[in-house]
Short mmCIF file of C-alpha atoms and ligand atoms in Angstrom, two decimals:
data_model
loop_
_atom_site.label_atom_id
_atom_site.label_comp_id
_atom_site.label_asym_id
_atom_site.label_seq_id
_atom_site.Cartn_x
_atom_site.Cartn_y
_atom_site.Cartn_z
CA UNK A 1 184.20 144.41 151.80
CA UNK A 2 183.45 147.09 154.43
CA UNK A 3 187.23 148.24 153.87
CA UNK A 4 187.17 148.10 150.71
CA UNK A 5 183.44 150.23 150.45
CA UNK A 6 185.14 153.02 152.56
CA UNK A 7 187.77 153.65 149.78
CA UNK A 8 186.65 156.88 147.88
CA UNK A 9 186.66 156.94 143.96
CA UNK A 10 186.15 159.99 142.19
CA UNK A 11 183.79 160.05 139.81
CA UNK A 12 184.77 162.08 136.68
CA UNK A 13 181.78 164.29 136.56
CA UNK A 14 181.96 164.94 133.20
CA UNK A 15 180.91 161.73 132.24
CA UNK A 16 183.51 161.96 129.71
CA UNK A 17 184.85 158.51 130.86
CA UNK A 18 181.16 157.07 129.63
CA UNK A 19 182.52 153.38 128.76
CA UNK A 20 179.53 152.99 126.82
CA UNK A 21 179.79 150.50 123.95
CA UNK A 22 176.75 151.24 122.10
CA UNK A 23 175.67 147.47 123.52
CA UNK A 24 172.52 148.64 125.31
CA UNK A 25 170.99 149.90 121.94
CA UNK A 26 172.10 146.51 120.27
CA UNK A 27 170.35 144.90 122.94
CA UNK A 28 167.07 147.09 122.68
CA UNK A 29 166.83 145.58 119.23
CA UNK A 30 167.39 142.53 119.77
CA UNK A 31 164.77 142.98 122.64
CA UNK A 32 162.27 144.26 119.85
CA UNK A 33 162.82 141.30 117.84
CA UNK A 34 162.27 138.62 120.92
CA UNK A 35 158.98 140.34 121.49
CA UNK A 36 157.93 139.79 118.08
CA UNK A 37 158.92 136.36 117.84
CA UNK A 38 156.92 135.89 121.24
CA UNK A 39 153.74 137.34 119.78
CA UNK A 40 153.64 135.38 116.50
CA UNK A 41 154.85 132.44 117.60
CA UNK A 42 154.29 132.21 121.59
CA UNK A 43 157.96 130.95 121.95
CA UNK A 44 160.34 132.60 124.77
CA UNK A 45 163.69 134.24 124.30
CA UNK A 46 166.26 134.53 127.04
CA UNK A 47 169.28 137.46 126.68
CA UNK A 48 171.90 136.45 129.55
CA UNK A 49 173.54 139.95 130.43
CA UNK A 50 176.65 138.42 132.15
CA UNK A 51 177.81 137.30 128.28
CA UNK A 52 177.65 141.00 127.18
CA UNK A 53 180.92 142.55 127.09
CA UNK A 54 179.45 146.27 129.13
CA UNK A 55 181.70 149.10 129.70
CA UNK A 56 181.43 151.02 132.86
CA UNK A 57 178.30 152.36 132.22
CA UNK A 58 176.42 150.31 129.78
CA UNK A 59 173.87 148.13 132.39
CA UNK A 60 172.80 151.41 133.96
CA UNK A 61 171.92 152.73 130.57
CA UNK A 62 169.83 149.32 129.53
CA UNK A 63 168.10 149.12 133.07
CA UNK A 64 166.87 152.95 132.73
CA UNK A 65 165.92 152.15 129.22
CA UNK A 66 163.87 149.26 130.29
CA UNK A 67 162.35 150.99 133.49
CA UNK A 68 159.85 149.73 136.02
CA UNK A 69 156.28 147.90 134.96
CA UNK A 70 153.52 146.71 136.95
CA UNK A 71 155.06 143.44 137.95
CA UNK A 72 157.62 142.62 140.38
CA UNK A 73 158.73 139.94 143.29
CA UNK A 74 161.50 138.75 145.23
CA UNK A 75 162.09 135.22 145.51
CA UNK A 76 164.38 133.50 148.36
CA UNK A 77 165.63 130.23 147.05
CA UNK A 78 169.09 129.25 147.23
CA UNK A 79 169.91 133.09 147.57
CA UNK A 80 167.55 136.16 146.56
CA UNK A 81 166.48 136.93 143.31
CA UNK A 82 164.52 139.71 142.04
CA UNK A 83 162.54 139.64 139.19
CA UNK A 84 160.96 142.46 137.22
CA UNK A 85 158.40 142.90 134.57
CA UNK A 86 160.36 146.04 132.46
CA UNK A 87 157.78 149.47 131.49
CA UNK A 88 157.19 146.33 127.59
CA UNK A 89 154.90 144.38 129.05
CA UNK A 90 156.33 140.93 128.26
CA UNK A 91 159.75 142.11 129.04
CA UNK A 92 161.63 141.09 132.38
CA UNK A 93 164.62 141.54 134.03
CA UNK A 94 165.82 138.86 136.20
CA UNK A 95 168.61 138.78 138.32
CA UNK A 96 170.03 135.75 140.93
CA UNK A 97 172.08 136.32 143.57
CA UNK A 98 173.36 133.21 145.43
CA UNK A 99 173.82 132.60 149.60
CA UNK A 100 176.88 135.54 149.58
CA UNK A 101 174.39 137.98 147.65
CA UNK A 102 176.64 138.14 145.18
CA UNK A 103 175.19 138.30 141.28
CA UNK A 104 175.44 134.47 139.41
CA UNK A 105 172.98 134.94 136.81
CA UNK A 106 171.59 138.55 134.97
CA UNK A 107 169.05 137.95 132.17
CA UNK A 108 166.39 139.80 130.31
CA UNK A 109 163.75 137.46 129.93
CA UNK A 110 161.12 138.04 126.77
CA UNK A 111 158.11 135.90 127.89
CA UNK A 112 154.82 136.13 129.13
CA UNK A 113 155.45 134.76 133.08
CA UNK A 114 159.17 133.94 133.80
CA UNK A 115 159.87 129.91 134.77
CA UNK A 116 161.24 130.61 137.91
CA UNK A 117 158.11 132.45 139.13
CA UNK A 118 155.97 129.48 138.16
CA UNK A 119 154.88 126.87 140.85
CA UNK A 120 156.39 123.63 139.72
CA UNK A 121 154.93 120.06 139.78
CA UNK A 122 157.31 118.42 142.26
CA UNK A 123 157.03 121.45 145.03
CA UNK A 124 153.59 121.11 144.49
CA UNK A 125 153.24 117.94 145.39
CA UNK A 126 155.41 118.19 148.03
CA UNK A 127 153.87 120.87 149.27
CA UNK A 128 150.76 118.70 149.10
CA UNK A 129 152.26 115.95 150.92
CA UNK A 130 152.81 118.30 153.97
CA UNK A 131 149.32 119.84 153.67
CA UNK A 132 148.14 116.24 154.04
CA UNK A 133 150.20 115.27 157.20
CA UNK A 134 148.98 119.17 159.09
CA UNK A 135 145.50 118.07 158.20
CA UNK A 136 146.15 114.40 159.87
CA UNK A 137 147.82 115.68 162.57
CA UNK A 138 145.26 118.53 162.87
CA UNK A 139 142.07 116.33 162.54
CA UNK A 140 143.77 114.01 165.76
CA UNK A 141 144.35 117.11 167.88
CA UNK A 142 140.59 118.16 166.52
CA UNK A 143 138.98 114.74 167.04
CA UNK A 144 140.85 114.79 171.25
CA UNK A 145 139.16 117.95 172.15
CA UNK A 146 135.92 118.00 169.91
CA UNK A 147 135.27 114.23 169.91
CA UNK A 148 131.36 114.70 169.57
CA UNK A 149 132.09 116.37 165.95
CA UNK A 150 133.78 113.53 164.75
CA UNK A 151 131.38 111.47 162.26
CA UNK B 1 185.41 108.90 150.95
CA UNK B 2 182.42 110.86 150.60
CA UNK B 3 178.95 108.90 149.53
CA UNK B 4 179.19 108.98 145.24
CA UNK B 5 176.30 107.12 145.10
CA UNK B 6 173.50 110.01 144.86
CA UNK B 7 172.77 111.93 142.00
CA UNK B 8 172.76 116.06 142.75
CA UNK B 9 168.85 116.09 142.19
CA UNK B 10 168.90 113.92 145.26
CA UNK B 11 171.18 115.23 147.09
CA UNK B 12 169.46 118.97 146.60
CA UNK B 13 166.48 117.61 147.41
CA UNK B 14 167.45 115.83 150.59
CA UNK B 15 169.01 119.27 151.44
CA UNK B 16 165.60 120.88 151.06
CA UNK B 17 166.19 122.72 147.83
CA UNK B 18 162.73 123.45 145.56
CA UNK B 19 162.82 122.91 142.01
CA UNK B 20 162.81 127.07 141.83
CA UNK B 21 166.20 126.99 143.58
CA UNK B 22 167.22 124.12 141.32
CA UNK B 23 166.13 126.14 138.64
CA UNK B 24 168.09 129.74 139.67
CA UNK B 25 171.33 127.13 140.47
CA UNK B 26 171.37 125.10 136.67
CA UNK B 27 170.55 128.99 135.13
CA UNK B 28 173.82 130.13 136.97
CA UNK B 29 175.84 127.08 135.85
CA UNK B 30 174.30 127.60 132.37
CA UNK B 31 175.55 131.37 132.52
CA UNK B 32 178.74 130.48 133.62
CA UNK B 33 179.08 127.51 130.78
CA UNK B 34 178.56 130.49 128.19
CA UNK B 35 175.56 127.94 126.68
CA UNK B 36 172.36 129.76 125.29
CA UNK B 37 170.58 131.47 128.11
CA UNK B 38 167.29 129.13 126.77
CA UNK B 39 169.57 126.15 127.43
CA UNK B 40 168.65 126.60 131.76
CA UNK B 41 166.54 123.43 131.76
CA UNK B 42 168.43 120.86 129.64
CA UNK B 43 171.44 121.62 131.66
CA UNK B 44 168.76 120.73 134.89
CA UNK B 45 167.98 117.87 133.29
CA UNK B 46 171.16 116.97 132.87
CA UNK B 47 172.63 117.77 136.27
CA UNK B 48 169.70 116.20 137.77
CA UNK B 49 171.40 112.65 137.25
CA UNK B 50 174.84 114.06 137.43
CA UNK B 51 176.75 112.05 140.13
CA UNK B 52 179.63 113.19 141.91
CA UNK B 53 183.13 112.88 140.61
CA UNK B 54 186.06 112.09 142.69
CA UNK B 55 188.89 114.90 142.30
CA UNK B 56 192.45 115.09 143.23
CA UNK B 57 193.80 117.69 143.19
CA UNK B 58 198.10 118.28 142.84
CA UNK B 59 200.27 121.70 143.25
CA UNK B 60 203.63 121.74 141.74
CA UNK B 61 205.90 124.48 141.41
CA UNK B 62 203.00 127.24 141.83
CA UNK B 63 202.24 130.39 144.10
CA UNK B 64 198.92 128.98 145.20
CA UNK B 65 197.62 131.63 143.13
CA UNK B 66 195.34 128.92 141.30
CA UNK B 67 193.64 127.82 144.59
CA UNK B 68 193.04 131.26 146.26
CA UNK B 69 191.43 132.46 142.98
CA UNK B 70 189.24 129.33 143.02
CA UNK B 71 188.16 129.49 147.01
CA UNK B 72 187.15 133.56 146.61
CA UNK B 73 185.44 132.24 143.33
CA UNK B 74 181.61 133.54 143.37
CA UNK B 75 180.36 131.02 140.58
CA UNK B 76 177.02 129.46 141.69
CA UNK B 77 177.11 128.23 145.26
CA UNK B 78 181.06 127.28 144.65
CA UNK B 79 181.38 125.83 148.11
CA UNK B 80 178.49 123.67 147.17
CA UNK B 81 179.92 122.91 143.93
CA UNK B 82 183.21 122.14 145.54
CA UNK B 83 182.49 120.54 148.31
CA UNK B 84 178.93 118.77 148.11
CA UNK B 85 179.22 117.95 144.27
CA UNK B 86 182.78 116.92 143.48
CA UNK B 87 184.17 114.83 145.82
CA UNK B 88 187.62 116.39 146.49
CA UNK B 89 189.20 113.62 148.01
CA UNK B 90 193.03 115.11 147.85
CA UNK B 91 194.42 118.80 147.98
CA UNK B 92 197.39 119.35 150.47
CA UNK B 93 196.42 123.08 150.67
CA UNK B 94 193.00 122.47 151.45
CA UNK B 95 192.34 119.28 152.86
CA UNK B 96 192.98 118.46 156.93
CA UNK B 97 195.06 115.69 156.89
CA UNK B 98 198.74 115.76 156.27
CA UNK B 99 201.83 113.75 155.93
CA UNK B 100 200.95 110.01 155.75
CA UNK B 101 197.50 110.30 156.06
CA UNK B 102 196.86 112.22 153.07
CA UNK B 103 199.24 110.32 151.26
CA UNK B 104 196.96 107.68 152.08
CA UNK B 105 193.51 109.44 151.15
CA UNK B 106 195.68 110.01 147.48
CA UNK B 107 196.04 106.47 147.05
CA UNK B 108 192.35 105.34 148.20
CA UNK B 109 191.04 107.67 146.13
CA UNK B 110 192.87 106.60 143.05
CA UNK B 111 192.55 103.00 144.03
CA UNK B 112 188.94 103.50 144.51
CA UNK B 113 187.73 105.28 141.50
CA UNK B 114 190.43 103.77 139.10
CA UNK B 115 190.17 105.00 135.82
CA UNK B 116 187.15 107.31 136.74
CA UNK B 117 188.46 110.20 138.96
CA UNK B 118 189.57 113.60 137.28
CA UNK B 119 192.92 114.91 138.23
CA UNK B 120 193.52 118.55 138.71
CA UNK B 121 196.71 120.05 138.49
CA UNK B 122 198.39 123.67 139.94
CA UNK B 123 202.06 124.48 139.10
CA UNK B 124 204.96 123.35 136.70
CA UNK B 125 207.03 120.35 137.11
CA UNK B 126 210.24 120.94 137.07
CA UNK B 127 212.32 118.44 135.07
CA UNK B 128 215.91 119.43 136.30
CA UNK B 129 216.29 117.81 139.66
CA UNK B 130 213.47 116.06 141.37
CA UNK B 131 214.62 117.52 144.45
CA UNK B 132 213.86 121.36 143.49
CA UNK B 133 209.81 120.29 144.27
CA UNK B 134 208.77 117.18 146.40
CA UNK B 135 205.61 116.12 148.30
CA UNK B 136 206.20 113.88 151.04
CA UNK B 137 208.98 112.98 149.40
CA UNK B 138 207.99 112.09 145.78
CA UNK B 139 209.24 114.03 143.37
CA UNK B 140 206.03 116.53 141.50
CA UNK B 141 207.40 114.15 137.92
CA UNK B 142 206.56 110.92 139.79
CA UNK B 143 203.81 111.65 141.74
CA UNK B 144 202.27 113.34 138.47
CA UNK B 145 202.57 110.11 136.48
CA UNK B 146 201.49 107.87 139.03
CA UNK B 147 198.39 109.87 139.44
CA UNK B 148 197.96 110.49 136.13
CA UNK B 149 197.81 106.53 135.22
CA UNK B 150 194.26 105.95 136.40
CA UNK B 151 192.58 109.41 135.86
CA UNK B 152 189.72 110.00 133.37
CA UNK B 153 191.09 113.41 132.07
CA UNK B 154 193.77 116.39 133.56
CA UNK B 155 193.03 119.53 134.09
CA UNK B 156 195.66 121.70 134.19
CA UNK B 157 194.62 124.93 135.83
CA UNK B 158 196.62 128.07 135.54
CA UNK B 159 199.28 129.09 133.45
CA UNK B 160 202.23 127.18 135.07
CA UNK B 161 200.27 123.63 134.93
CA UNK B 162 199.53 124.51 131.33
CA UNK B 163 202.44 125.96 129.84
CA UNK B 164 205.24 126.58 132.20
CA UNK B 165 204.69 129.69 133.10
CA UNK B 166 206.51 131.68 135.62
CA UNK B 167 208.64 128.88 136.47
CA UNK B 168 209.54 128.00 132.96
CA UNK B 169 209.98 132.09 132.46
CA UNK B 170 214.00 132.55 131.17
CA UNK B 171 216.22 130.66 131.99
CA UNK B 172 213.96 128.77 133.41
CA UNK B 173 216.24 127.84 136.53
CA UNK B 174 214.19 124.58 137.35
CA UNK B 175 213.41 123.17 133.86
CA UNK B 176 210.36 123.69 134.61
CA UNK B 177 207.58 121.98 132.03
CA UNK B 178 203.84 122.48 131.51
CA UNK B 179 201.57 119.02 132.18
CA UNK B 180 200.93 118.13 128.75
CA UNK B 181 205.08 118.28 128.13
CA UNK B 182 204.68 115.08 130.28
CA UNK B 183 201.32 113.48 130.00
CA UNK B 184 200.56 112.25 126.47
CA UNK B 185 198.18 109.67 126.46
CA UNK B 186 194.86 110.99 128.59
CA UNK B 187 192.93 114.15 127.58
CA UNK B 188 194.06 117.23 128.83
CA UNK B 189 192.03 120.45 129.79
CA UNK B 190 194.41 123.73 129.69
CA UNK B 191 192.41 126.09 132.05
CA UNK B 192 195.17 128.97 131.30
CA UNK B 193 195.31 132.15 133.24
CA UNK B 194 197.76 133.65 135.98
CA UNK B 195 195.49 133.02 137.64
CA UNK B 196 192.51 131.25 135.84
CA UNK B 197 189.52 133.13 136.10
CA UNK B 198 187.58 131.34 139.05
CA UNK B 199 184.04 130.86 137.45
CA UNK B 200 185.97 129.46 134.38
CA UNK B 201 187.77 126.69 137.02
CA UNK B 202 184.06 125.90 138.29
CA UNK B 203 182.72 126.17 134.95
CA UNK B 204 184.93 123.34 133.54
CA UNK B 205 184.14 121.26 136.19
CA UNK B 206 180.44 121.91 135.98
CA UNK B 207 180.85 121.16 132.80
CA UNK B 208 182.34 117.50 133.49
CA UNK B 209 179.31 117.19 136.05
CA UNK B 210 176.42 118.36 133.50
CA UNK B 211 177.52 116.50 130.68
CA UNK B 212 179.64 113.67 131.37
CA UNK B 213 182.44 114.74 128.71
CA UNK B 214 184.95 116.95 128.42
CA UNK B 215 184.21 120.71 126.77
CA UNK B 216 185.55 121.72 123.09
CA UNK B 217 189.34 123.07 123.10
CA UNK B 218 191.61 125.16 121.22
CA UNK B 219 194.86 124.72 119.49
CA UNK B 220 196.02 124.79 123.24
CA UNK B 221 193.96 122.85 124.70
CA UNK B 222 191.99 125.48 126.38
CA UNK B 223 187.89 124.90 126.52
CA UNK B 224 186.41 127.42 123.43
CA UNK B 225 183.52 128.18 125.40
CA UNK B 226 185.85 130.74 127.54
CA UNK B 227 189.34 131.24 125.27
CA UNK B 228 187.36 131.13 121.62
CA UNK B 229 187.57 135.06 121.57
CA UNK B 230 190.10 137.44 122.32
CA UNK B 231 190.11 139.81 124.93
CA UNK B 232 190.55 142.66 122.11
CA UNK B 233 187.25 141.11 120.22
CA UNK B 234 185.05 141.61 123.99
CA UNK B 235 186.62 144.75 125.23
CA UNK B 236 184.36 147.45 125.58
CA UNK B 237 187.10 150.03 124.78
CA UNK B 238 187.23 148.71 120.87
CA UNK B 239 185.48 151.51 119.48
CA UNK B 240 188.36 153.36 120.41
CA UNK B 241 190.85 151.45 119.08
CA UNK B 242 188.92 151.32 115.87
CA UNK B 243 188.68 154.84 115.70
CA UNK B 244 192.76 155.10 116.12
CA UNK B 245 192.09 157.05 120.14
CA UNK B 246 194.71 155.98 122.32
CA UNK B 247 195.68 156.80 125.70
CA UNK B 248 199.65 157.17 125.93
CA UNK B 249 200.18 157.59 129.33
CA UNK B 250 198.51 156.31 132.20
CA UNK B 251 197.39 159.96 133.43
CA UNK B 252 196.61 161.51 130.35
CA UNK B 253 193.01 162.98 128.45
CA UNK B 254 192.85 159.93 126.56
CA UNK B 255 193.45 157.77 129.95
CA UNK B 256 190.78 159.94 131.47
CA UNK B 257 188.54 159.42 128.89
CA UNK B 258 188.84 155.37 128.85
CA UNK B 259 190.35 155.49 125.30
CA UNK B 260 192.07 152.24 124.32
CA UNK B 261 195.39 151.16 126.27
CA UNK B 262 197.15 149.61 123.25
CA UNK B 263 199.91 151.88 123.11
CA UNK B 264 200.78 151.22 126.83
CA UNK B 265 201.34 147.54 125.83
CA UNK B 266 198.01 145.85 126.15
CA UNK B 267 198.16 142.52 124.84
CA UNK B 268 194.34 141.76 124.60
CA UNK B 269 194.61 141.85 120.56
CA UNK B 270 196.76 138.27 121.16
CA UNK B 271 195.18 137.02 124.67
CA UNK B 272 192.24 134.97 124.79
CA UNK B 273 190.32 134.65 128.17
CA UNK B 274 186.95 135.54 129.04
CA UNK B 275 187.92 138.51 131.89
CA UNK B 276 185.78 140.90 129.16
CA UNK B 277 182.46 139.31 130.24
CA UNK B 278 183.13 137.27 133.20
CA UNK B 279 185.10 140.24 135.31
CA UNK B 280 187.16 139.79 138.11
CA UNK B 281 186.19 140.05 141.58
CA UNK B 282 181.96 139.31 141.79
CA UNK B 283 182.38 140.96 138.30
CA UNK B 284 183.04 144.00 139.63
CA UNK B 285 185.64 144.94 136.83
CA UNK B 286 188.89 143.57 135.33
CA UNK B 287 191.86 145.06 134.33
CA UNK B 288 191.32 147.17 131.39
CA UNK B 289 187.93 148.87 132.60
CA UNK B 290 190.59 150.02 135.64
CA UNK B 291 192.90 151.45 133.46
CA UNK B 292 195.43 148.64 132.81
CA UNK B 293 196.25 146.83 129.38
CA UNK B 294 195.66 142.74 129.42
CA UNK B 295 199.10 140.92 130.44
CA UNK B 296 197.99 137.81 128.21
CA UNK B 297 198.40 136.00 131.00
CA UNK B 298 196.56 132.98 129.24
CA UNK B 299 198.82 132.66 126.77
CA UNK B 300 201.92 130.56 126.89
CA UNK B 301 205.31 132.03 127.36
CA UNK B 302 203.57 135.54 128.30
CA UNK B 303 206.45 136.07 130.90
CA UNK B 304 208.55 136.46 127.92
CA UNK B 305 206.83 138.05 125.72
CA UNK B 306 208.55 141.63 125.75
CA UNK B 307 207.63 143.65 128.60
CA UNK B 308 204.10 144.70 129.43
CA UNK B 309 204.37 148.24 128.69
CA UNK B 310 205.55 147.27 125.19
CA UNK B 311 202.75 147.64 122.35
CA UNK B 312 202.39 144.52 120.27
CA UNK B 313 203.10 143.60 117.00
CA UNK B 314 205.52 146.08 116.04
CA UNK B 315 208.44 143.74 115.88
CA UNK B 316 210.66 146.67 114.62
CA UNK B 317 209.96 148.40 118.11
CA UNK B 318 208.56 151.41 116.06
CA UNK B 319 205.42 151.77 118.24
CA UNK B 320 204.87 155.22 117.46
CA UNK B 321 204.81 154.71 114.03
CA UNK B 322 202.85 152.32 113.68
CA UNK B 323 199.80 153.88 116.03
CA UNK B 324 200.25 156.95 114.46
CA UNK B 325 199.49 155.20 111.14
CA UNK B 326 196.23 153.68 112.60
CA UNK B 327 195.46 157.40 114.44
CA UNK B 328 195.74 159.00 111.15
CA UNK B 329 193.88 156.29 109.23
CA UNK B 330 191.66 155.46 112.48
CA UNK B 331 188.52 154.82 109.90
CA UNK B 332 189.39 152.93 107.19
CA UNK B 333 191.66 150.98 109.66
CA UNK B 334 188.69 150.72 112.26
CA UNK B 335 186.31 149.28 109.43
CA UNK B 336 189.00 146.67 108.15
CA UNK B 337 189.44 145.60 112.14
CA UNK B 338 185.66 145.24 112.54
CA UNK B 339 185.49 143.30 108.92
CA UNK B 340 188.99 141.13 110.77
CA UNK B 341 186.72 140.81 113.74
CA UNK B 342 183.62 139.59 111.67
CA UNK B 343 185.79 136.72 110.30
CA UNK B 344 186.76 136.00 113.93
CA UNK B 345 183.40 135.54 115.30
CA UNK B 346 182.17 133.39 112.51
CA UNK B 347 184.95 131.45 113.28
CA UNK B 348 184.78 131.26 116.36
CA UNK B 349 180.73 130.95 116.18
CA UNK B 350 181.43 127.88 113.64
CA UNK B 351 183.51 126.02 116.09
CA UNK B 352 181.26 126.64 118.74
CA UNK B 353 178.10 127.47 117.97
CA UNK B 354 176.40 127.81 121.37
CA UNK B 355 177.68 130.69 122.49
CA UNK B 356 174.86 133.27 122.79
CA UNK B 357 176.61 136.24 122.43
CA UNK B 358 177.90 135.92 119.17
CA UNK B 359 174.54 135.51 117.67
CA UNK B 360 173.51 138.97 119.60
CA UNK B 361 176.73 140.62 118.19
CA UNK B 362 175.80 139.43 114.62
CA UNK B 363 173.07 142.19 114.72
CA UNK B 364 175.89 145.09 115.31
S1 SF4 C 1 194.12 147.18 122.71
FE1 SF4 C 1 193.67 146.37 124.64
S2 SF4 C 1 192.38 148.08 125.77
FE2 SF4 C 1 192.89 148.17 123.43
S3 SF4 C 1 190.63 147.59 122.60
FE3 SF4 C 1 191.95 145.59 122.43
S4 SF4 C 1 191.74 144.76 124.83
FE4 SF4 C 1 190.67 146.80 124.68
S1 SF4 C 2 192.88 140.99 131.26
FE1 SF4 C 2 194.70 139.71 130.37
S2 SF4 C 2 196.45 139.61 131.97
FE2 SF4 C 2 194.68 140.13 133.12
S3 SF4 C 2 193.40 138.59 133.91
FE3 SF4 C 2 192.68 138.59 131.73
S4 SF4 C 2 193.72 137.33 130.12
FE4 SF4 C 2 195.18 138.14 132.12
#
């Protein structure tokens, strides 16, 4: 990939080749609609950006319109994921990459909290199991060194 | 032979994948399958219980481009999808075994999974002479017939397997035919393209894994989710087409400004494929975005469609006149094209009501 990255691609500085489809504006309208829906019904919506026919500059345009809000998070689960709240509260950008760093999903979620950030019961259960094991092992270690403290 | 008894959910948990990781995998899979984005939980519920299907992959008259495309796929952890979540029991380019041992593996997989395995085929089948293409001394025709007999379904990967492709191009010296010309008693999914988009190949496998059924197909047996809309209807240069603004050469002002490539032979209006949204090379770009018209490689007989640089839909060959009219009456024709586009979209929507982008586009 490095070799490919080294190939110099001249960019037309005039910006004439904008390749903008107007899809960014349509998406912003859709997002506003989904925000109203969230407020009225509590229902979340997700827009799949990989399914939108973006021109070369549409994505940048959309992301710069959305900007960066108060919250951002990085996850490490089957590769890195980045989640950030836009400057419009309740509008989140979720980008998933695989273990090779390639983007496999790119979505706008209109929700109070993206599902991927929540701790899931199965993971809490397995966490509790591991913590219990640690406590038992710890207690054994503790017992041998400080027998007087064991009831 | 691999252990096919555990479910995908069990297998992932054994590998220490958390629910977050699983949800991410399902989100990527739903996106790849062009399902509405909110369907990730339903995909998760289905994939949790999915069992690994046995897959036999046969390569006939082909250039290995389809396998190359697939193995460079960036689809969600495709290495896992391919090698952990399906049981790829025979693929003579990828497998380590060769000769008699390879054929024994194919026969064992056919026997152990009779009626249940998926058969993937790339390449066309020569009927001109059995000796034109053989594997282990077995003709392509014979191997296809005997392997398809016990398959649950056949996936014809690439335009060669789906429609005959390049080997079938005039004068078709080997008498090449497609899989569906030979196999008529099994469900066949045509995943055309020269090569197909890798995520579309894995998407069809993922659909089978997720729902244990075959996806909805179009008139050419192609999955609607990926082939339901024309390149033209999803092309970001479409507004230029609608305004009658065309590049006339590959280096003129129109080309530099990213105008429509119709006059340079773009076959986007007759080509049905997912390039405009799924793109190529890890979503980097696609032919029209790099300045070259679509060749229509996912369509039957695209090699014999009259020349890659010849503009479409002008039976008289008078390109300049037709496009000239389009340019002069740009707005009116643009409006008509949008109308047609709407009709096509609503048709697509009726046929597969699950594609989110259509829902988005209706607001435009
Ligand atoms: S003719 Fe080709 S370049 Fe022009 S809008 Fe259609 S698909 Fe895009
Ligand atoms: S843009 Fe057209 S020719 Fe190119 S890969 Fe896609 S369908 Fe085939």
